[in-house]
XYZ file of C-alpha atoms in Angstrom:
555
model
C 157.901 185.557 -36.046
C 159.816 183.482 -38.645
C 159.765 184.793 -42.204
C 157.900 183.093 -45.024
C 158.279 183.300 -48.754
C 156.375 185.818 -50.873
C 156.956 183.701 -54.148
C 154.089 181.690 -55.406
C 153.908 177.968 -54.059
C 154.010 175.824 -57.151
C 152.758 172.315 -56.343
C 155.473 169.803 -55.421
C 154.681 166.512 -57.075
C 154.789 163.626 -54.548
C 156.871 161.433 -56.852
C 160.491 160.201 -57.160
C 163.016 162.032 -59.393
C 162.454 159.674 -62.321
C 158.745 160.296 -62.464
C 159.212 163.948 -61.933
C 161.582 164.345 -64.836
C 160.512 161.541 -67.208
C 156.882 160.844 -66.625
C 155.519 164.308 -66.408
C 152.569 165.430 -68.569
C 153.415 169.118 -68.844
C 156.887 169.143 -70.439
C 157.153 172.368 -72.427
C 159.494 171.044 -75.103
C 159.940 167.949 -77.354
C 162.008 164.712 -77.262
C 164.591 166.122 -79.751
C 165.514 169.152 -77.709
C 169.280 169.166 -77.112
C 169.879 169.508 -73.342
C 173.492 168.637 -72.789
C 176.133 169.807 -75.153
C 179.955 169.311 -75.029
C 181.562 172.423 -76.798
C 184.969 170.670 -77.126
C 183.822 167.459 -78.800
C 180.364 168.704 -80.101
C 178.906 165.498 -78.526
C 175.299 166.088 -77.175
C 172.256 164.496 -75.659
C 168.723 165.272 -76.480
C 166.009 164.774 -73.851
C 165.068 161.400 -75.490
C 168.752 160.217 -75.584
C 169.228 161.011 -71.934
C 166.083 159.110 -70.970
C 166.956 156.092 -73.137
C 170.630 155.929 -72.019
C 169.486 156.162 -68.393
C 166.963 153.331 -68.830
C 169.545 151.172 -70.479
C 172.132 151.882 -67.931
C 169.659 151.074 -65.117
C 168.814 147.816 -66.789
C 172.474 146.956 -66.962
C 173.032 147.688 -63.312
C 170.184 145.235 -62.438
C 171.377 142.557 -64.879
C 175.037 142.627 -64.439
C 175.573 143.923 -60.891
C 172.455 142.577 -59.250
C 171.473 146.106 -58.257
C 169.148 146.491 -55.362
C 167.007 149.277 -53.959
C 169.271 151.584 -51.848
C 172.600 150.489 -53.344
C 175.044 153.333 -53.697
C 176.834 154.339 -56.971
C 179.787 156.602 -56.586
C 181.003 159.087 -59.235
C 184.673 160.275 -59.208
C 184.816 162.543 -62.238
C 184.932 166.069 -63.500
C 181.922 167.341 -65.435
C 180.830 165.221 -68.304
C 177.684 165.242 -70.422
C 177.376 161.451 -69.496
C 176.828 162.291 -65.942
C 173.018 162.889 -66.088
C 172.336 159.606 -67.941
C 174.392 157.770 -65.304
C 172.681 159.624 -62.463
C 169.131 158.839 -63.530
C 170.061 155.306 -64.591
C 171.151 154.781 -61.041
C 167.785 156.191 -59.767
C 165.838 154.086 -62.374
C 167.403 151.005 -60.779
C 166.428 152.235 -57.316
C 170.025 153.350 -56.311
C 171.497 156.348 -54.654
C 174.109 158.489 -56.227
C 177.161 159.708 -54.348
C 179.419 162.179 -56.282
C 183.022 162.661 -55.239
C 185.552 165.330 -55.941
C 187.906 164.193 -58.720
C 190.699 165.990 -56.971
C 190.456 163.680 -54.027
C 193.424 161.657 -53.125
C 193.115 157.904 -52.841
C 192.750 158.188 -49.058
C 189.973 160.858 -49.332
C 188.120 158.802 -51.944
C 188.529 155.670 -49.733
C 186.815 157.544 -46.829
C 183.748 158.433 -49.042
C 183.453 154.989 -50.648
C 183.609 153.440 -47.282
C 181.285 155.886 -45.447
C 178.628 155.704 -48.250
C 178.882 152.002 -48.616
C 179.284 152.369 -52.382
C 178.788 149.162 -54.533
C 180.196 150.539 -57.705
C 182.326 153.440 -58.971
C 182.226 155.556 -62.221
C 185.183 157.620 -63.287
C 187.071 158.739 -66.339
C 190.353 157.352 -67.684
C 192.714 159.899 -66.343
C 191.446 159.098 -62.819
C 191.292 155.341 -63.194
C 194.447 154.480 -61.165
C 193.212 156.353 -58.067
C 189.696 154.940 -58.590
C 190.939 151.349 -58.731
C 193.309 151.717 -55.792
C 190.500 153.123 -53.604
C 188.059 150.431 -54.845
C 190.565 147.699 -53.873
C 191.062 149.283 -50.456
C 187.265 149.194 -49.665
C 186.537 145.901 -51.427
C 184.590 146.975 -54.546
C 185.344 144.528 -57.355
C 187.406 146.080 -60.135
C 184.757 144.979 -62.689
C 182.509 147.456 -60.932
C 184.799 150.421 -61.649
C 183.763 151.714 -65.092
C 184.504 154.822 -67.043
C 182.489 157.438 -68.937
C 183.430 160.205 -71.283
C 185.202 160.113 -74.612
C 188.356 158.211 -73.540
C 188.116 154.450 -73.387
C 190.588 151.805 -72.110
C 192.617 150.732 -75.142
C 193.162 147.361 -73.543
C 189.477 146.843 -72.842
C 190.153 145.775 -69.255
C 188.119 148.679 -67.972
C 184.509 148.780 -69.070
C 182.895 151.856 -70.451
C 179.616 152.576 -69.054
C 177.791 152.217 -72.397
C 178.692 148.498 -72.227
C 176.633 148.055 -69.046
C 173.504 147.655 -71.050
C 171.408 144.650 -70.709
C 170.543 143.658 -74.255
C 169.299 139.980 -73.629
C 165.904 139.685 -71.945
C 165.708 143.422 -71.203
C 162.010 143.344 -71.063
C 162.122 141.528 -67.665
C 163.713 144.531 -65.913
C 161.328 147.102 -64.417
C 162.035 150.450 -62.863
C 162.356 150.377 -59.071
C 160.368 153.323 -57.696
C 160.965 155.177 -54.452
C 158.528 153.843 -51.957
C 158.459 157.047 -50.147
C 159.976 160.053 -51.967
C 160.244 162.117 -48.656
C 162.318 159.298 -46.979
C 164.034 157.483 -49.853
C 167.565 158.815 -50.690
C 168.415 160.137 -54.125
C 171.929 161.576 -53.375
C 174.634 161.338 -50.813
C 176.717 164.482 -51.280
C 179.685 165.159 -49.146
C 179.929 168.630 -47.590
C 183.500 170.010 -46.822
C 183.638 170.621 -43.156
C 186.042 173.181 -41.675
C 187.553 170.328 -39.583
C 187.651 166.651 -39.761
C 186.224 164.468 -42.548
C 183.485 165.631 -44.837
C 179.926 164.707 -43.774
C 177.524 162.614 -45.908
C 174.433 164.724 -46.612
C 171.432 162.567 -47.078
C 169.161 164.160 -49.739
C 165.804 162.506 -50.564
C 163.965 162.487 -53.877
C 161.476 165.020 -52.357
C 164.314 167.347 -51.383
C 165.529 167.628 -54.975
C 162.039 167.734 -56.563
C 161.015 170.462 -54.081
C 164.114 172.477 -54.712
C 163.731 172.220 -58.510
C 160.176 173.584 -58.256
C 161.432 176.291 -55.827
C 163.994 177.455 -58.370
C 161.282 177.418 -61.064
C 159.020 179.648 -59.045
C 161.844 182.108 -58.393
C 162.954 182.297 -61.953
C 159.185 182.827 -62.926
C 159.511 182.225 -66.603
C 162.776 184.085 -67.009
C 164.563 181.079 -68.473
C 162.840 179.516 -71.424
C 163.369 176.455 -73.655
C 162.636 178.417 -76.842
C 163.451 181.907 -78.286
C 166.534 183.926 -77.426
C 169.392 185.025 -79.773
C 169.603 181.601 -81.448
C 166.010 180.538 -81.278
C 167.058 177.571 -79.123
C 165.982 179.002 -75.862
C 168.206 179.991 -72.930
C 171.688 178.361 -72.810
C 173.439 177.989 -69.612
C 177.299 177.605 -69.225
C 178.066 174.836 -66.881
C 181.544 174.768 -65.334
C 180.386 174.473 -61.689
C 181.199 170.988 -60.541
C 178.494 168.405 -60.884
C 179.784 166.677 -57.754
C 178.815 169.783 -55.842
C 175.108 170.338 -54.861
C 175.109 173.731 -56.611
C 175.900 172.175 -60.012
C 173.877 168.999 -59.323
C 170.515 170.675 -58.749
C 170.775 174.196 -60.410
C 172.449 172.879 -63.550
C 171.709 169.181 -64.130
C 168.204 169.052 -62.851
C 167.004 172.508 -63.693
C 168.155 172.337 -67.325
C 166.336 169.058 -67.991
C 163.140 170.071 -66.180
C 162.929 173.497 -67.848
C 164.299 172.513 -71.160
C 167.438 174.634 -71.201
C 170.649 173.787 -73.045
C 173.485 173.100 -70.683
C 176.911 173.789 -72.370
C 179.230 171.578 -70.215
C 182.782 172.431 -69.354
C 184.877 169.860 -67.495
C 186.473 172.698 -65.431
C 186.715 176.368 -65.599
C 189.027 178.133 -67.962
C 188.619 181.922 -68.473
C 189.442 182.029 -72.166
C 187.101 179.190 -73.065
C 184.376 180.543 -70.747
C 184.491 183.875 -72.627
C 184.847 182.171 -76.071
C 181.842 179.840 -75.589
C 179.668 182.736 -74.436
C 180.553 184.639 -77.554
C 180.309 181.728 -80.088
C 177.295 179.869 -78.684
C 175.375 182.962 -77.506
C 175.168 181.810 -73.879
C 172.445 183.679 -72.020
C 172.751 182.681 -68.412
C 175.508 181.516 -66.174
C 175.719 180.310 -62.547
C 179.059 181.537 -61.141
C 180.966 181.939 -57.885
C 182.647 185.018 -56.583
C 186.240 184.186 -57.869
C 184.809 184.174 -61.351
C 183.003 187.412 -60.876
C 186.407 188.782 -59.633
C 188.237 187.588 -62.802
C 185.498 189.146 -65.004
C 185.975 192.444 -63.345
C 189.784 192.619 -63.526
C 191.292 190.179 -66.069
C 192.502 191.895 -69.263
C 191.662 188.863 -71.512
C 187.898 189.446 -70.918
C 187.996 192.564 -73.055
C 188.736 190.479 -76.179
C 185.204 188.904 -76.194
C 181.640 189.858 -76.861
C 179.701 188.782 -73.902
C 176.540 190.720 -74.595
C 174.329 187.597 -75.095
C 174.534 187.111 -71.300
C 171.279 188.401 -69.768
C 172.047 187.582 -66.122
C 174.547 185.774 -63.939
C 173.661 184.262 -60.631
C 176.438 183.972 -57.989
C 176.415 181.587 -55.065
C 178.489 179.300 -52.811
C 180.285 182.294 -51.004
C 179.400 185.902 -50.198
C 179.413 188.327 -53.180
C 180.111 192.012 -52.367
C 178.696 195.229 -53.763
C 182.037 196.225 -55.091
C 182.383 193.112 -57.283
C 178.832 193.375 -58.704
C 179.343 197.016 -59.543
C 182.720 196.472 -61.033
C 181.410 193.692 -63.432
C 178.385 195.774 -64.462
C 180.498 198.832 -65.000
C 182.961 196.956 -67.226
C 180.693 194.495 -69.068
C 177.150 195.773 -68.434
C 176.313 192.197 -67.154
C 173.937 192.135 -64.228
C 174.861 189.737 -61.485
C 172.308 188.720 -58.897
C 173.009 186.589 -55.946
C 171.586 183.397 -54.460
C 172.153 181.379 -51.326
C 172.007 177.720 -50.368
C 173.875 174.804 -48.804
C 174.276 171.124 -49.331
C 171.899 170.483 -46.619
C 169.110 172.456 -48.309
C 169.442 170.887 -51.692
C 170.790 173.757 -52.170
C 168.839 176.954 -53.091
C 167.007 178.759 -50.301
C 167.165 182.337 -51.490
C 167.700 184.316 -54.633
C 167.396 187.900 -55.791
C 164.569 188.597 -58.218
C 165.865 189.529 -61.723
C 164.291 192.976 -61.580
C 165.842 193.757 -58.150
C 169.449 192.875 -58.773
C 170.610 196.472 -58.635
C 168.309 197.524 -55.868
C 169.509 195.153 -53.148
C 173.112 194.496 -54.115
C 174.864 192.493 -51.324
C 171.568 190.692 -50.404
C 171.198 187.004 -51.232
C 167.606 187.805 -52.086
C 164.203 186.590 -51.006
C 163.202 183.391 -49.322
C 162.106 180.764 -51.870
C 158.676 179.080 -51.513
C 157.645 176.499 -48.915
C 160.287 177.573 -46.353
C 160.267 179.522 -43.102
C 163.404 181.080 -41.778
C 164.650 183.011 -38.737
C 167.773 184.573 -37.471
C 168.697 183.329 -33.961
C 171.038 184.681 -31.139
C 173.819 182.422 -29.593
C 171.279 181.893 -26.770
C 168.871 180.624 -29.454
C 166.393 183.557 -29.182
C 164.801 184.921 -32.382
C 166.227 188.248 -33.553
C 164.212 191.139 -34.823
C 164.403 192.592 -38.275
C 167.761 194.241 -38.882
C 169.531 192.347 -35.975
C 172.351 189.924 -36.767
C 172.038 186.313 -35.877
C 172.532 182.692 -37.193
C 170.176 181.702 -39.983
C 167.753 178.763 -39.333
C 165.749 177.350 -42.270
C 162.845 174.917 -42.384
C 161.250 173.401 -45.523
C 160.845 170.429 -47.755
C 164.244 170.934 -49.211
C 166.086 170.360 -45.861
C 168.024 167.277 -45.770
C 167.171 164.139 -43.871
C 170.402 164.063 -41.816
C 174.068 163.233 -41.904
C 174.917 159.681 -42.803
C 176.348 157.579 -39.919
C 176.362 160.713 -37.804
C 173.453 161.041 -35.387
C 175.206 163.422 -33.158
C 175.945 165.735 -36.091
C 172.422 165.587 -37.248
C 171.075 166.337 -33.732
C 173.346 169.264 -33.501
C 172.320 170.587 -36.951
C 168.660 170.127 -36.892
C 166.073 171.108 -34.211
C 163.236 168.929 -33.015
C 160.749 171.009 -34.974
C 162.762 170.649 -38.214
C 164.859 173.803 -38.435
C 168.375 173.506 -39.968
C 170.983 175.659 -38.231
C 172.924 176.885 -41.227
C 176.040 178.126 -39.359
C 175.775 181.383 -41.379
C 175.509 184.757 -39.826
C 173.321 187.669 -41.237
C 170.080 189.591 -40.980
C 166.944 190.510 -42.990
C 165.686 193.933 -43.696
C 162.116 195.224 -43.497
C 161.376 194.365 -47.076
C 162.208 190.597 -46.587
C 165.706 190.786 -48.263
C 168.113 188.478 -46.573
C 171.851 189.237 -45.977
C 174.643 186.767 -45.207
C 177.659 188.353 -43.604
C 179.770 185.372 -42.515
C 180.082 181.863 -41.147
C 179.550 181.495 -37.324
C 182.960 179.817 -36.990
C 184.793 182.274 -39.316
C 183.887 185.493 -37.396
C 186.960 187.164 -36.005
C 186.561 188.079 -32.316
C 188.416 191.312 -31.711
C 188.055 192.448 -28.013
C 184.489 191.223 -27.846
C 183.620 192.697 -31.249
C 182.696 190.510 -34.115
C 184.520 191.209 -37.440
C 183.173 189.349 -40.578
C 186.056 188.439 -42.855
C 183.997 188.510 -46.066
C 183.030 192.109 -45.399
C 186.607 193.170 -45.270
C 187.466 191.053 -48.363
C 184.683 192.685 -50.331
C 186.107 196.142 -49.595
C 189.812 195.133 -50.081
C 189.224 193.511 -53.479
C 188.110 196.903 -54.802
C 191.669 198.295 -54.199
C 193.184 198.855 -57.686
C 196.431 197.052 -56.732
C 194.810 193.919 -55.264
C 193.945 190.945 -57.436
C 192.648 188.708 -54.689
C 192.482 188.748 -50.956
C 191.444 186.688 -47.882
C 191.082 187.806 -44.337
C 191.516 185.647 -41.144
C 191.858 186.213 -37.504
C 195.393 185.709 -35.856
C 195.692 185.433 -32.162
C 197.874 187.939 -30.435
C 199.251 186.968 -27.024
C 200.292 190.564 -26.416
C 196.741 191.816 -26.874
C 194.928 188.577 -25.831
C 192.611 188.767 -28.757
C 192.310 187.910 -32.453
C 193.531 190.488 -34.913
C 192.277 190.677 -38.535
C 195.005 189.891 -41.126
C 194.801 190.150 -44.980
C 196.511 187.810 -47.276
C 196.883 189.638 -50.507
C 197.576 188.543 -54.180
C 199.025 191.790 -55.411
C 198.454 193.189 -58.913
C 201.498 193.775 -61.073
C 203.274 196.899 -59.997
C 202.632 196.480 -56.246
C 206.017 195.939 -54.770
C 205.313 193.699 -51.790
C 207.179 196.095 -49.530
C 206.342 197.137 -45.980
C 205.332 200.413 -47.446
C 202.860 198.758 -49.810
C 201.388 196.749 -46.943
C 200.952 199.967 -44.927
C 199.244 201.726 -47.850
C 196.656 198.869 -47.884
C 196.194 198.971 -44.086
C 195.699 202.737 -44.117
C 193.360 202.553 -47.140
C 191.088 200.177 -45.365
C 191.338 202.032 -42.021
C 189.648 204.965 -43.666
C 186.630 202.823 -44.781
C 185.751 200.699 -41.739
C 184.895 200.837 -38.100
C 187.600 200.972 -35.495
C 187.456 197.276 -34.633
C 187.696 196.117 -38.187
C 191.116 197.524 -38.992
C 193.908 195.216 -40.155
C 195.809 195.092 -36.906
C 197.209 191.722 -37.955
C 198.851 193.341 -40.969
C 199.216 192.335 -44.579
C 200.906 189.184 -45.925
C 201.750 188.649 -49.656
C 200.748 185.340 -51.333
C 200.789 184.133 -54.959
C 197.161 182.765 -54.698
C 194.368 182.423 -52.194
C 193.593 178.685 -51.431
C 189.919 177.981 -52.443
C 187.610 175.036 -52.779
C 186.179 174.015 -56.154
C 183.048 175.917 -55.285
C 184.871 179.227 -54.656
C 184.972 179.116 -50.849
C 188.097 180.438 -49.240
C 189.973 177.732 -47.376
C 190.731 179.878 -44.306
C 192.014 176.882 -42.337
C 194.990 176.685 -44.749
C 195.777 180.322 -44.133
C 195.498 179.719 -40.420
C 198.014 176.971 -40.697
C 200.256 179.326 -42.699
C 199.937 181.988 -40.030
C 200.788 179.508 -37.230
C 203.887 178.436 -39.133
C 204.910 181.963 -39.602
C 204.534 182.539 -35.895
C 206.401 179.485 -35.009
C 209.274 180.518 -37.355
C 209.517 183.866 -35.565
C 209.785 182.153 -32.239
C 212.582 179.817 -33.435
C 214.383 182.783 -34.947
C 214.415 184.603 -31.644
C 215.820 181.494 -29.907
């Protein structure tokens, strides 16, 4: 039987995001509560300022751009405290927001603009050249490419978003409501596929409303708008990218709904991260495993007082017991784990605060309103403790992939389950475990080897700073062999002897089929996405190039 949540089912309002956030009657904090704060410029938005800026921007879209229901606005920018006002201004005007990675090349941005059908683009001055070039390519008028943030165009040729405010006859503009919150799109986020172009994930208003309520039920009053070390309530440090669903829902939406102050960093910087925690008394942080790794090993961390942190929540990639224990041993900071995907808006599971140390390695319990099951490759349901692919059903599951009916049909079943592509199991107490991606499992002579499991063990080696494991095909053995790409700690000599030491060290800790038969290779860094996922395909290309180099050398 599929598993169901044991969390309380808080009612999901049948409204669009604007009504959910700005027309509610039960808001537990006042209009003057500071929600978004820039620690570099000290600029901030209160609840009322976000609401008013969003309304004005929405009116400006209708007045100046003839904005229609269902039109798409793209964002191409790092984190900025202006992002929420622009997001909900777009929704106020009936639009759909599509955030793009600011590290995209022109060609990558062109794909998303074209695929989403974007009618306008918001960026920041350092990215304006790429933004304008991509806009020209897809036919977006340059007067619909605007900037936000603190930098403005000194020549005034590029408008700042604050100028898109309809000041004349503003009373005639009215909010465009979502006709059907369960069908009308709020976001088009693009998930990075392992091959080919990213897929446009269609998320409805109800998807995000439901997930925000699911997160609220799971946190069960743990995060509060008042109290704490400063009296200002809980403060969250936000460096996770807002263009990624993790940052979009868990940071931007949760902070406004619950009344938490979000301290916004444009990107991660370890020294600033630690400094802001110390100076601003940050109490909670959403993180990813590479950050947990840094906190466990980097010498700079010891210079700061991080004791205001009550809890960290890690997501986006598997987190191992070794890392959780290393951080707690060093800093006494508990780290719980959650799980989600772009297609699930994102959060589907999280560890309860009180159980973080009892079920280390688990992604926690299933959040409300969902059912889940683990399935075999033959699509038969697995029993408790048996490994399979996780399938999830609930109001947070996406509508489908944009312009990709085949992809949608492959990912969703006729009865509404989403096939996550993640492999794992659940225990008898309803704790879920994710061991790896279906496509990333290494097949050694019929045995399945989860790379994340080996990485979790290897990163605990005192001479390893970071590591990634992939499968490399051996013609001699006609099978894949696990290989580790290692970033060595200072002092490890990158010799064959050092590599053998690591291989032997792991051999003593794992089953026979999980040994590093593909050896160890030394690298300066592990390629990762902005959300912390290891980009194994890049390492596979590297492995292939190494193999081709050997063949040429023999010739």
